[in-house]
Short mmCIF file of C-alpha atoms and ligand atoms in Angstrom, two decimals:
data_model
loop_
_atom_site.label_atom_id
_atom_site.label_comp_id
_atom_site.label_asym_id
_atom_site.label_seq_id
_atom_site.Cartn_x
_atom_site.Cartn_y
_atom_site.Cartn_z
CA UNK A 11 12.32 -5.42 20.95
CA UNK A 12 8.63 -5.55 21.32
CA UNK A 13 7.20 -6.27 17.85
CA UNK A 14 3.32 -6.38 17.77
CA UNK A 15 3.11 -6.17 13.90
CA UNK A 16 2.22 -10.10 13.34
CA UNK A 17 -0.73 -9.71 10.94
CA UNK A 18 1.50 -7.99 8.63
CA UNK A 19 3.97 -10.85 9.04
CA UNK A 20 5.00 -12.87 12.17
CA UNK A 21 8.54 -13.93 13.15
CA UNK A 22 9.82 -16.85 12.15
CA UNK A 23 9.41 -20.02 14.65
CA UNK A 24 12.02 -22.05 15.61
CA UNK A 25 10.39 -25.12 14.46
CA UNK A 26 10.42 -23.21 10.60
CA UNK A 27 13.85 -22.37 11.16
CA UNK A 28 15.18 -25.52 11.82
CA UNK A 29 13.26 -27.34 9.20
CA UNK A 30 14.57 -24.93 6.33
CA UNK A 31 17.87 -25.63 8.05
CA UNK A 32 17.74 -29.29 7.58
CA UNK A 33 16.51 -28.82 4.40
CA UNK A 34 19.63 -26.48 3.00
CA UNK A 35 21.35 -29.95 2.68
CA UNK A 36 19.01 -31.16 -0.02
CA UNK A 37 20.66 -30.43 -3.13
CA UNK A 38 18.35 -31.79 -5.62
CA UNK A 39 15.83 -30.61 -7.81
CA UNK A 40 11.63 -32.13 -6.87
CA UNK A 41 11.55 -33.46 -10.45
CA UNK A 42 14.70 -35.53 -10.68
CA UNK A 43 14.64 -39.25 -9.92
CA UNK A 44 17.66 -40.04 -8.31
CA UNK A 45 18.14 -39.93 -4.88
CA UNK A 46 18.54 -36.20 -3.77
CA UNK A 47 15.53 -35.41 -6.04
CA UNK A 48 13.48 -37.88 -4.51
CA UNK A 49 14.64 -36.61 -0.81
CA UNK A 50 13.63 -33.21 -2.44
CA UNK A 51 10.22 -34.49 -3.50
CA UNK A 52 9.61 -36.47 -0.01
CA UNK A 53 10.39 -33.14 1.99
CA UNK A 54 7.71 -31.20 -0.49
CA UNK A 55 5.31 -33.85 0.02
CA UNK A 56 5.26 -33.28 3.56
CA UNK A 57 5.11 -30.08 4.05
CA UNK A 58 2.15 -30.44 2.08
CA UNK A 59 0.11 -32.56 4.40
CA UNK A 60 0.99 -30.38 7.13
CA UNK A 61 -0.18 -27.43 5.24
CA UNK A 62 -3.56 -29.59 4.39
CA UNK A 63 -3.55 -31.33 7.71
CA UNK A 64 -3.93 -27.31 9.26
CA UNK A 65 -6.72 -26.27 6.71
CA UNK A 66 -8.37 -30.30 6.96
CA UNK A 67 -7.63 -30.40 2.77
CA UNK A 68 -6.17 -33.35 1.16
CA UNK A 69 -2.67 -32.94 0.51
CA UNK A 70 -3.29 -33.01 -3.45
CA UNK A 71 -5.98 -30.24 -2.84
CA UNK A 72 -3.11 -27.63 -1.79
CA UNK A 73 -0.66 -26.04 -4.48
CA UNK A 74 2.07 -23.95 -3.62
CA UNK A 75 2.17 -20.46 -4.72
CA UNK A 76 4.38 -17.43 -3.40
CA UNK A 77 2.57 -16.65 -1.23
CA UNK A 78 -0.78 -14.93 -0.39
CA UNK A 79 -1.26 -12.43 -2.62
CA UNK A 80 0.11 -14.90 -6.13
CA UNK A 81 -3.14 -17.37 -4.46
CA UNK A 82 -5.43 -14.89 -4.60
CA UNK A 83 -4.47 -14.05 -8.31
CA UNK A 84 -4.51 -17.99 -9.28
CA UNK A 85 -7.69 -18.28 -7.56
CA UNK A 86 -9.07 -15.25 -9.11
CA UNK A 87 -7.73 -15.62 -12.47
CA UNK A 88 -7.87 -19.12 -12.73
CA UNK A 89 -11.33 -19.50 -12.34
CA UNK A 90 -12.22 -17.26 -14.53
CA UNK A 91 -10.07 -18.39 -17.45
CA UNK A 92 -10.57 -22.13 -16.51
CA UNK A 93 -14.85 -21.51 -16.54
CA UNK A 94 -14.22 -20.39 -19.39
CA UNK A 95 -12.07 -23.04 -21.32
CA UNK A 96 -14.74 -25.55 -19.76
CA UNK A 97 -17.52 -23.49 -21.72
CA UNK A 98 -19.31 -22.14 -18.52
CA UNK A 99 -17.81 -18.72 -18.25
CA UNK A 100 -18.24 -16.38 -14.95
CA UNK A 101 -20.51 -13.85 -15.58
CA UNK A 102 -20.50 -11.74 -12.38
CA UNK A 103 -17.83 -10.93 -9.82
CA UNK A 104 -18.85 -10.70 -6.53
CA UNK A 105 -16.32 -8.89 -4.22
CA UNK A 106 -16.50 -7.34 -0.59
CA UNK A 107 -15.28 -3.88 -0.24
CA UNK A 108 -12.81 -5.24 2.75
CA UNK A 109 -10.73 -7.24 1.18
CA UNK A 110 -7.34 -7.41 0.67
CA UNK A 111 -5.64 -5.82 -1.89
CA UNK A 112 -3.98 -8.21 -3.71
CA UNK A 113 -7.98 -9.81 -4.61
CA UNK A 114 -9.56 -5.72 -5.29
CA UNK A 115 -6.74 -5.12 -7.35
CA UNK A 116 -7.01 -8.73 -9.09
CA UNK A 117 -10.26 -8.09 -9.35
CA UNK A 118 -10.26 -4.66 -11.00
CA UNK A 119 -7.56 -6.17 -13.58
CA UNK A 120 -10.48 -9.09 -14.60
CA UNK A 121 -13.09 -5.93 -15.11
CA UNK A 122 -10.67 -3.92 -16.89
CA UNK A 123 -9.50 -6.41 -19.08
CA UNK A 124 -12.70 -9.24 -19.39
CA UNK A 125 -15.76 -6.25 -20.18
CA UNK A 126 -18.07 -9.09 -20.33
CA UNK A 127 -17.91 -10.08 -16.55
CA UNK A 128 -19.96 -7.62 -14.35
CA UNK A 129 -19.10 -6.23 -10.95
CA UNK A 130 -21.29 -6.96 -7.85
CA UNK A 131 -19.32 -5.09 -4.60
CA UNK A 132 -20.53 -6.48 -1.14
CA UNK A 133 -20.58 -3.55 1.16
CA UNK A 134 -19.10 -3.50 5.31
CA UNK A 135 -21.40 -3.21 8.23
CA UNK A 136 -20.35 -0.76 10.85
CA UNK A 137 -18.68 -3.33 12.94
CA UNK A 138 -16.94 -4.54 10.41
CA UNK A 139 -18.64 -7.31 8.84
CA UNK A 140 -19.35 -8.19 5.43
CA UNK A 141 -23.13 -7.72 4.70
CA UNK A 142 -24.52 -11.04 4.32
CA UNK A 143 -28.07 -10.07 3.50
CA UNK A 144 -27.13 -7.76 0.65
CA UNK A 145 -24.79 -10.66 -0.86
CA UNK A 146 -28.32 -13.17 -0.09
CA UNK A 147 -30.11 -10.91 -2.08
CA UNK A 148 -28.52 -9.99 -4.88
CA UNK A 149 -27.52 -13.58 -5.29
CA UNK A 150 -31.29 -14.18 -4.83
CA UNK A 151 -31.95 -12.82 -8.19
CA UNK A 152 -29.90 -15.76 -10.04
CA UNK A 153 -30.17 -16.67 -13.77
CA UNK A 154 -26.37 -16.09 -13.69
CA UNK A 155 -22.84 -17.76 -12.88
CA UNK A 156 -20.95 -16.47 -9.95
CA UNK A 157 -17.41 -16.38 -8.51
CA UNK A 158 -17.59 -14.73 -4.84
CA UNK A 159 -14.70 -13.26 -2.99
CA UNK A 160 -15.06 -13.17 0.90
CA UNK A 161 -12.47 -13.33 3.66
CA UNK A 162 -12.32 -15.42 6.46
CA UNK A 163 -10.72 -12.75 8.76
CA UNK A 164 -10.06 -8.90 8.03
CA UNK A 165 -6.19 -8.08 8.57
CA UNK A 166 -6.79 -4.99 10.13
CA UNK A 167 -9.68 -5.00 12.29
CA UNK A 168 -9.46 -8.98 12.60
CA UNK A 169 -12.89 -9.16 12.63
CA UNK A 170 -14.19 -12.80 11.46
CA UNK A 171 -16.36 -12.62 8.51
CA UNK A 172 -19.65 -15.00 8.24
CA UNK A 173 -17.50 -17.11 6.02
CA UNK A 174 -18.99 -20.58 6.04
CA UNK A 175 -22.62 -19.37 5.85
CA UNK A 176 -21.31 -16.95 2.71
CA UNK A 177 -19.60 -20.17 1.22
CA UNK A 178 -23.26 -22.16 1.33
CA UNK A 179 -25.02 -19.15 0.30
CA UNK A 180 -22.11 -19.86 -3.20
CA UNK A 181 -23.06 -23.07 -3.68
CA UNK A 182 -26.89 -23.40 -3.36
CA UNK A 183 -26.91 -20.31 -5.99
CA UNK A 184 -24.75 -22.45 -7.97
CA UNK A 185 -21.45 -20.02 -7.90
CA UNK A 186 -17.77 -20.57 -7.21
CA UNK A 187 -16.76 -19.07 -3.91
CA UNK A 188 -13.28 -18.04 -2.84
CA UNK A 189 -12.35 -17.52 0.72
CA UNK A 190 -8.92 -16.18 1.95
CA UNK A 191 -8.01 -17.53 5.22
CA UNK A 192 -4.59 -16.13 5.08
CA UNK A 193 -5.07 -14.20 8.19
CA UNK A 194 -7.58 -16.85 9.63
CA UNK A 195 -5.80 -19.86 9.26
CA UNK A 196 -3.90 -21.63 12.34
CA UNK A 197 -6.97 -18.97 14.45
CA UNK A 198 -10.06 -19.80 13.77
CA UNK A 199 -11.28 -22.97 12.14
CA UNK A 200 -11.26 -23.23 8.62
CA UNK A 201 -12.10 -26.37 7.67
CA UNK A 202 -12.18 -27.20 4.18
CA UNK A 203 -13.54 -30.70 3.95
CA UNK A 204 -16.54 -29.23 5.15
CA UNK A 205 -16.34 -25.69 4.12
CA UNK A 206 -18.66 -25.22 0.63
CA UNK A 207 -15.85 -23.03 -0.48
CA UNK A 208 -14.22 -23.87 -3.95
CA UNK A 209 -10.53 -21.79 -3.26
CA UNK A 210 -8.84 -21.27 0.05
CA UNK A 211 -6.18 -19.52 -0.06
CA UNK A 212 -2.91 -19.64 2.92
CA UNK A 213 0.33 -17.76 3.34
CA UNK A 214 3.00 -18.68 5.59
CA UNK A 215 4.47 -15.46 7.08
CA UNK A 216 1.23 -15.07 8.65
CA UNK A 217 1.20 -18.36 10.45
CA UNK A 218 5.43 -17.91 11.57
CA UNK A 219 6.62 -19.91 7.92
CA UNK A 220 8.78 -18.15 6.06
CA UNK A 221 7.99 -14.59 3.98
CA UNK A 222 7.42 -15.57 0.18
CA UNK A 223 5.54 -19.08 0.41
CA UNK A 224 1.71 -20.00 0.36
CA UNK A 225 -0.96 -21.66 -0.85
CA UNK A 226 -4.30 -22.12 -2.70
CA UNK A 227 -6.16 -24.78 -1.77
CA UNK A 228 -9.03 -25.62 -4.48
CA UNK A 229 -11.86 -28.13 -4.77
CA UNK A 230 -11.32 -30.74 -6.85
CA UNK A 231 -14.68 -30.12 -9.26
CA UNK A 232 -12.72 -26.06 -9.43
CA UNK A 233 -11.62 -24.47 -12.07
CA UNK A 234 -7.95 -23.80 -12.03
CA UNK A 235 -6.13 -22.45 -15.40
CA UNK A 236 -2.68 -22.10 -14.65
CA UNK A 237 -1.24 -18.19 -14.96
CA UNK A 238 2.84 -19.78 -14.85
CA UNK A 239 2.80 -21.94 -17.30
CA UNK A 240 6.08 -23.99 -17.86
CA UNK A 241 6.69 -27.61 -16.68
CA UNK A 242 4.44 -29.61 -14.95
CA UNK A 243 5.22 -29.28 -11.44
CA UNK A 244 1.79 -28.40 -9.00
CA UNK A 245 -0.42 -30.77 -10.90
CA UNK A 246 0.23 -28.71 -13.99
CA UNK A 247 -1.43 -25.21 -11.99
CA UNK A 248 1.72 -23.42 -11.16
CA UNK A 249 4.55 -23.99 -13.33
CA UNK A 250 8.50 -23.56 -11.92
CA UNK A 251 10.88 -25.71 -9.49
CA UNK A 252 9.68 -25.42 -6.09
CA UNK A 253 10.73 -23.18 -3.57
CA UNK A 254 12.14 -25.73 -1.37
CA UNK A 255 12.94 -23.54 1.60
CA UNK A 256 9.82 -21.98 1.95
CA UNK A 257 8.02 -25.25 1.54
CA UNK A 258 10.20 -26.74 4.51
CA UNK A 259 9.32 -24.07 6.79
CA UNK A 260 5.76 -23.52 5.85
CA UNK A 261 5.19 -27.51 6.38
CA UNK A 262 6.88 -26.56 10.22
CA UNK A 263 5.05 -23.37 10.85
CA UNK A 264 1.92 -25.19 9.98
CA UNK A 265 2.43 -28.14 12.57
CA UNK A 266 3.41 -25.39 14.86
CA UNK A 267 0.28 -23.13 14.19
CA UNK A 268 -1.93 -26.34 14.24
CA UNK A 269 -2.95 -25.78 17.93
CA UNK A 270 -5.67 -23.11 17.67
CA UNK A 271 -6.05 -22.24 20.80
CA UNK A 272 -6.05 -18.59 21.26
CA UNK A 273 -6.84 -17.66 25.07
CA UNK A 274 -3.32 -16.77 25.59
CA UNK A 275 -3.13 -13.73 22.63
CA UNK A 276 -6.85 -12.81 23.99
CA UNK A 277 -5.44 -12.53 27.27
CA UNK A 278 -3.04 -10.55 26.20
CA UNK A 279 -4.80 -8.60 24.23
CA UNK A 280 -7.70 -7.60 26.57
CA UNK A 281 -4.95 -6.56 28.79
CA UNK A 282 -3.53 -4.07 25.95
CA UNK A 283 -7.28 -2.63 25.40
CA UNK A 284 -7.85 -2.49 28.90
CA UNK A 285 -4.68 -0.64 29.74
CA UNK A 286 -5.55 1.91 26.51
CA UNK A 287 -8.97 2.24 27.92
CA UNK A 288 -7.68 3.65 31.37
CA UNK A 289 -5.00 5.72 29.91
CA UNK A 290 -7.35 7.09 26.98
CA UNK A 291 -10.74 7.16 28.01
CA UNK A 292 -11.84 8.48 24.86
CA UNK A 293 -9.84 5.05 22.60
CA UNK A 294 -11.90 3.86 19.85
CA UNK A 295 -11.72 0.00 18.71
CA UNK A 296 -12.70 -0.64 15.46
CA UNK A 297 -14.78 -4.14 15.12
CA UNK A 298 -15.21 -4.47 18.93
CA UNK A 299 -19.15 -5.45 18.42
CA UNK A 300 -18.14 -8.63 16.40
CA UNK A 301 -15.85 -11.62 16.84
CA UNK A 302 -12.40 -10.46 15.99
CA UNK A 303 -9.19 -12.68 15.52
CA UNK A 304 -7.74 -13.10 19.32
CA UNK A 305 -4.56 -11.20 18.57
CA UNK A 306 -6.25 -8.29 16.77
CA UNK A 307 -6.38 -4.61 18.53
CA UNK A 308 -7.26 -2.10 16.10
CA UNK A 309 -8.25 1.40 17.47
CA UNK A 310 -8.19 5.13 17.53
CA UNK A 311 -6.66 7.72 20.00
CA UNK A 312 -8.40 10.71 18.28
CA UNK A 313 -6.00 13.59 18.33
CA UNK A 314 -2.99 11.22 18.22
CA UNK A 315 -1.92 11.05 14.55
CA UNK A 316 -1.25 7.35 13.66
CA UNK A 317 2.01 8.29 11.40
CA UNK A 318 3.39 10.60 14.28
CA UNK A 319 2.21 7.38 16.47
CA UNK A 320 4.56 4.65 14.67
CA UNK A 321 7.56 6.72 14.30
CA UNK A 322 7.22 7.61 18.25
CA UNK A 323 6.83 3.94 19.30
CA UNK A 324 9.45 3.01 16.88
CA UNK A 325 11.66 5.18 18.28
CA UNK A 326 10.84 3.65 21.69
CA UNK A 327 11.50 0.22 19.99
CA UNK A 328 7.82 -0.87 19.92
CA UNK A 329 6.84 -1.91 16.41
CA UNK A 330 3.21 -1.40 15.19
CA UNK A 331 1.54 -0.56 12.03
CA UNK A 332 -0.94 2.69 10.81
CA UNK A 333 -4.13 1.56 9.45
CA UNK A 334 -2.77 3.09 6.25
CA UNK A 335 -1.97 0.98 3.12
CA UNK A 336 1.87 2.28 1.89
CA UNK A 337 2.63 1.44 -1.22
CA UNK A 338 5.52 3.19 -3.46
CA UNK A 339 5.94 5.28 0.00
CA UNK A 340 2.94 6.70 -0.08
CA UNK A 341 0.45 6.18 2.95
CA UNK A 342 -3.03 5.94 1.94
CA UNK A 343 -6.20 5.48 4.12
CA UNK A 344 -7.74 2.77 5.24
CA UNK A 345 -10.23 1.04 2.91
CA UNK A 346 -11.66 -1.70 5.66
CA UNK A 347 -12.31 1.43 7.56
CA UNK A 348 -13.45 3.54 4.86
CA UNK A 349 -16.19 0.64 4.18
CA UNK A 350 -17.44 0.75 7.98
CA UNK A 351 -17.98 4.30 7.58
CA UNK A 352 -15.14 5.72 9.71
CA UNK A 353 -14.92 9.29 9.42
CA UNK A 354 -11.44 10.39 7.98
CA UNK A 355 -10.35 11.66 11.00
CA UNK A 356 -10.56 9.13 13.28
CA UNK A 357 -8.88 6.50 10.46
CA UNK A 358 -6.26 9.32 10.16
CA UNK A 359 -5.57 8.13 14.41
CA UNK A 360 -6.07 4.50 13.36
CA UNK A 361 -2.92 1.95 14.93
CA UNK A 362 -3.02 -1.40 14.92
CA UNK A 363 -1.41 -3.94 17.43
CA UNK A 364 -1.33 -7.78 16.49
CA UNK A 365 0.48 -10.51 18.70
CA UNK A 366 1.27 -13.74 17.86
CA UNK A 367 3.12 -16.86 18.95
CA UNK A 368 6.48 -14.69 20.48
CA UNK A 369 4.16 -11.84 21.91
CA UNK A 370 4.62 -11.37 25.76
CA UNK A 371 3.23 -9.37 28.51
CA UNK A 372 5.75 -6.88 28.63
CA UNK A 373 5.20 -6.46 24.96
CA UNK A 374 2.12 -4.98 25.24
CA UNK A 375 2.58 -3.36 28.54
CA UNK A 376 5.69 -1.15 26.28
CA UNK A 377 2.95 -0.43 23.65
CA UNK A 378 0.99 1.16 26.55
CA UNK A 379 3.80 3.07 28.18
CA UNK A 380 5.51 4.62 24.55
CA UNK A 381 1.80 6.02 23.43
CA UNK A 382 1.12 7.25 27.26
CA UNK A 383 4.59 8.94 27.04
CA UNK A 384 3.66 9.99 23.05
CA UNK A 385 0.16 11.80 24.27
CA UNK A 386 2.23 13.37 27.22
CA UNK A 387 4.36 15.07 25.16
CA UNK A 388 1.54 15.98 22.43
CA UNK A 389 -0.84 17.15 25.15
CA UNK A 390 2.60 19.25 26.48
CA UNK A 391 3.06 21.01 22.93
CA UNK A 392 -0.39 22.03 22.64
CA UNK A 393 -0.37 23.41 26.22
CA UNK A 394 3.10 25.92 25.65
N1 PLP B 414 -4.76 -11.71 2.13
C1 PLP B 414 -4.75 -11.15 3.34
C2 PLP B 414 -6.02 -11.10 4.15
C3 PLP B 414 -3.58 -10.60 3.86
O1 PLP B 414 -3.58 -10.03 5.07
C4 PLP B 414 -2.40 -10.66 3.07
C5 PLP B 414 -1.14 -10.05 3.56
O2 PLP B 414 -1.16 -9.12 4.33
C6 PLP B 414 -2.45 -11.28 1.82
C7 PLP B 414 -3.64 -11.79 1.37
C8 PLP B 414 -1.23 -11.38 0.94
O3 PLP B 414 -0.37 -12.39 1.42
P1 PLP B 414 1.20 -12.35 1.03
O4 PLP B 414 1.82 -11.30 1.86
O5 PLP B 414 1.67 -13.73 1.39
O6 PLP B 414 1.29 -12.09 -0.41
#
């Protein structure tokens, strides 16, 4: 079944599935000493150079969280509990109004709760990028200590934020910067021996690991107070016994994902826009103008509901996602496009396609033919 929903999480790769496999025969627990705990341990350790081997960290620079979202929050939290502690507590809160969720929402919880840290919000471009000179110049003004949000790579539009240059911009004003390459990472380089970001943050269903594993990867001058606090497993920052499983396959999806060469999913993918363009002359695509992920389509057929859109190609047996957020079953709109300045109608048409390591030709070519077939049978209702 053609399933073109990666960024929201990609299938499983062999190479994970045999290394959680091997690794269901490890009965013991990381933080014994004999024998099957130390097989335990050596398997963790791995998996953790391949996860810092993909993001060029240092394997004691990576904990493991549950994935994305938990990173985010350690990052997030952590810093701003562990400035604190070390007497040198973060005064302003930098966010941009694309990011994911799981940091707005972390975010909003460290306003609500800490009154004494202001908000700063970074606003979108039209094509989809953060606005770099607004961040340069309120961080011109100074005189106070920062913690920055920024993505590497939006999940819906894909388009790749100024990252690195937003990362220096952190540092020579003396703030803590946290970038989350969990849709970047194993695309685009990320390279944190050389990136000025403090926190990186990775999750493995993105990259073909398994759903319910990832990791921040922090500086070792960061802040970091622990939010699971318990034994001392993760350096002390994230308290529990390890989720061996997910570490296996995240170690194997990371070797896997290493290879970042993307000219086969931009192939692909110009083929999909192409083929939309000449079936729907009037297609939108949201972040076009910039540099976007190579496995990213996100667009518009105006007049095409996106809702009515994924039910139709689901029925067809083509999976894609709406550009609308559902949580507790209720769809709302976009934000990322909300911040570009999309007009709700259009964002109300917005369907997004992402590939990844499984996606083929005929994938995309099904994509094309269910949404033809879809605006057939719309066009058809309107006419009787
Ligand atoms: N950050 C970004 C950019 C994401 O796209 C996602 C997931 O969609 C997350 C964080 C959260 O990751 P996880 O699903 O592993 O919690």
């Amino acid at each position: 079944m053609p399933y073109l929903d990666h960024n929201a999480t990609s299938p499983l790769r062999p190479e994970a599935r045999s290394a959680m496999e091997r690794a269901f025969d490890i009965h013991g627990n990381a933080s014994a000493t004999h024998a099957s705990g130390r097989a335990a341990r050596a398997l963790i350790e791995e998996a953790r150079h391949e996860v810092a081997n993909l993001a060029n960290a240092r394997p004691e620079e990576v904990t493991f969280t549950s994935g994305g979202t938990e990173a985010n929050a350690l990052a997030l939290w952590g810093a701003v509990q562990g400035a604190a502690d070390a007497g040198a507590p973060i005064e302003r809160l930098f966010v941009s109004a694309i990011e994911h969720d799981s940091v707005l929402n972390t975010a909003a919880s460290i306003f609500h709760r800490i009154p004494g840290i202001r908000r700063a919000d970074i606003p979108a471009t039209r094509t989809g990028l953060v606005e770099f000179d607004a961040l340069r110049q309120l961080l011109g003004k100074g005189g106070e200590r920062v913690f920055v949000a920024v993505m590497a790579a939006n999940n819906e539009t894909g388009v790749i934020q100024p990252f690195a240059d937003v990362a220096k911009l952190v540092r020579d004003a003396g703030g803590l910067c946290l970038i989350d390459a969990v849709q970047a990472c194993g695309k685009v380089a990320t390279d944190f021996a050389v990136l000025d970001a403090d926190y990186l943050t990775l999750s493995a269903h993105k990259l073909g690991g398994p759903q319910g594993i990832g990791a921040l990867v922090t500086k070792k001058s960061a802040p970091v107070a622990a939010q699971i606090l318990g034994g001392s497993q993760e350096r002390g920052r994230r308290a529990g016994t390890e989720n061996l499983l997910g570490i296996a396959g995240f170690g194997a999806a990371a070797r896997a994902a290493g290879n970042r060469d993307d000219s086969r999913l931009v192939a692909l993918r110009d083929r999909f826009e192409t083929g939309l363009r000449r079936r729907f002359p009037n297609t939108v695509v949201f972040g076009k103008d910039a540099k976007r992920l190579g496995n990213t389509s996100y667009f518009a057929l105006p007049g095409i509901p996106a809702e009515t859109a994924v039910i139709a190609l689901d029925l067809d047996g083509v999976m894609v996602s709406s550009g609308a957020a559902c949580s507790s079953g209720k769809a709302r709109p976009s934000h990322v496009l909300k911040a570009m300045g999309v007009p709700a109608d259009l964002t109300a048409s917005a369907l997004r396609v992402s590939l990844g390591w499984n996606s083929t030709e005929s994938d995309v070519d099904a994509a094309l033919i269910s949404l033809e077939k879809l605006s057939g049978r719309i066009t058809a209702r309107r006419v009787a």
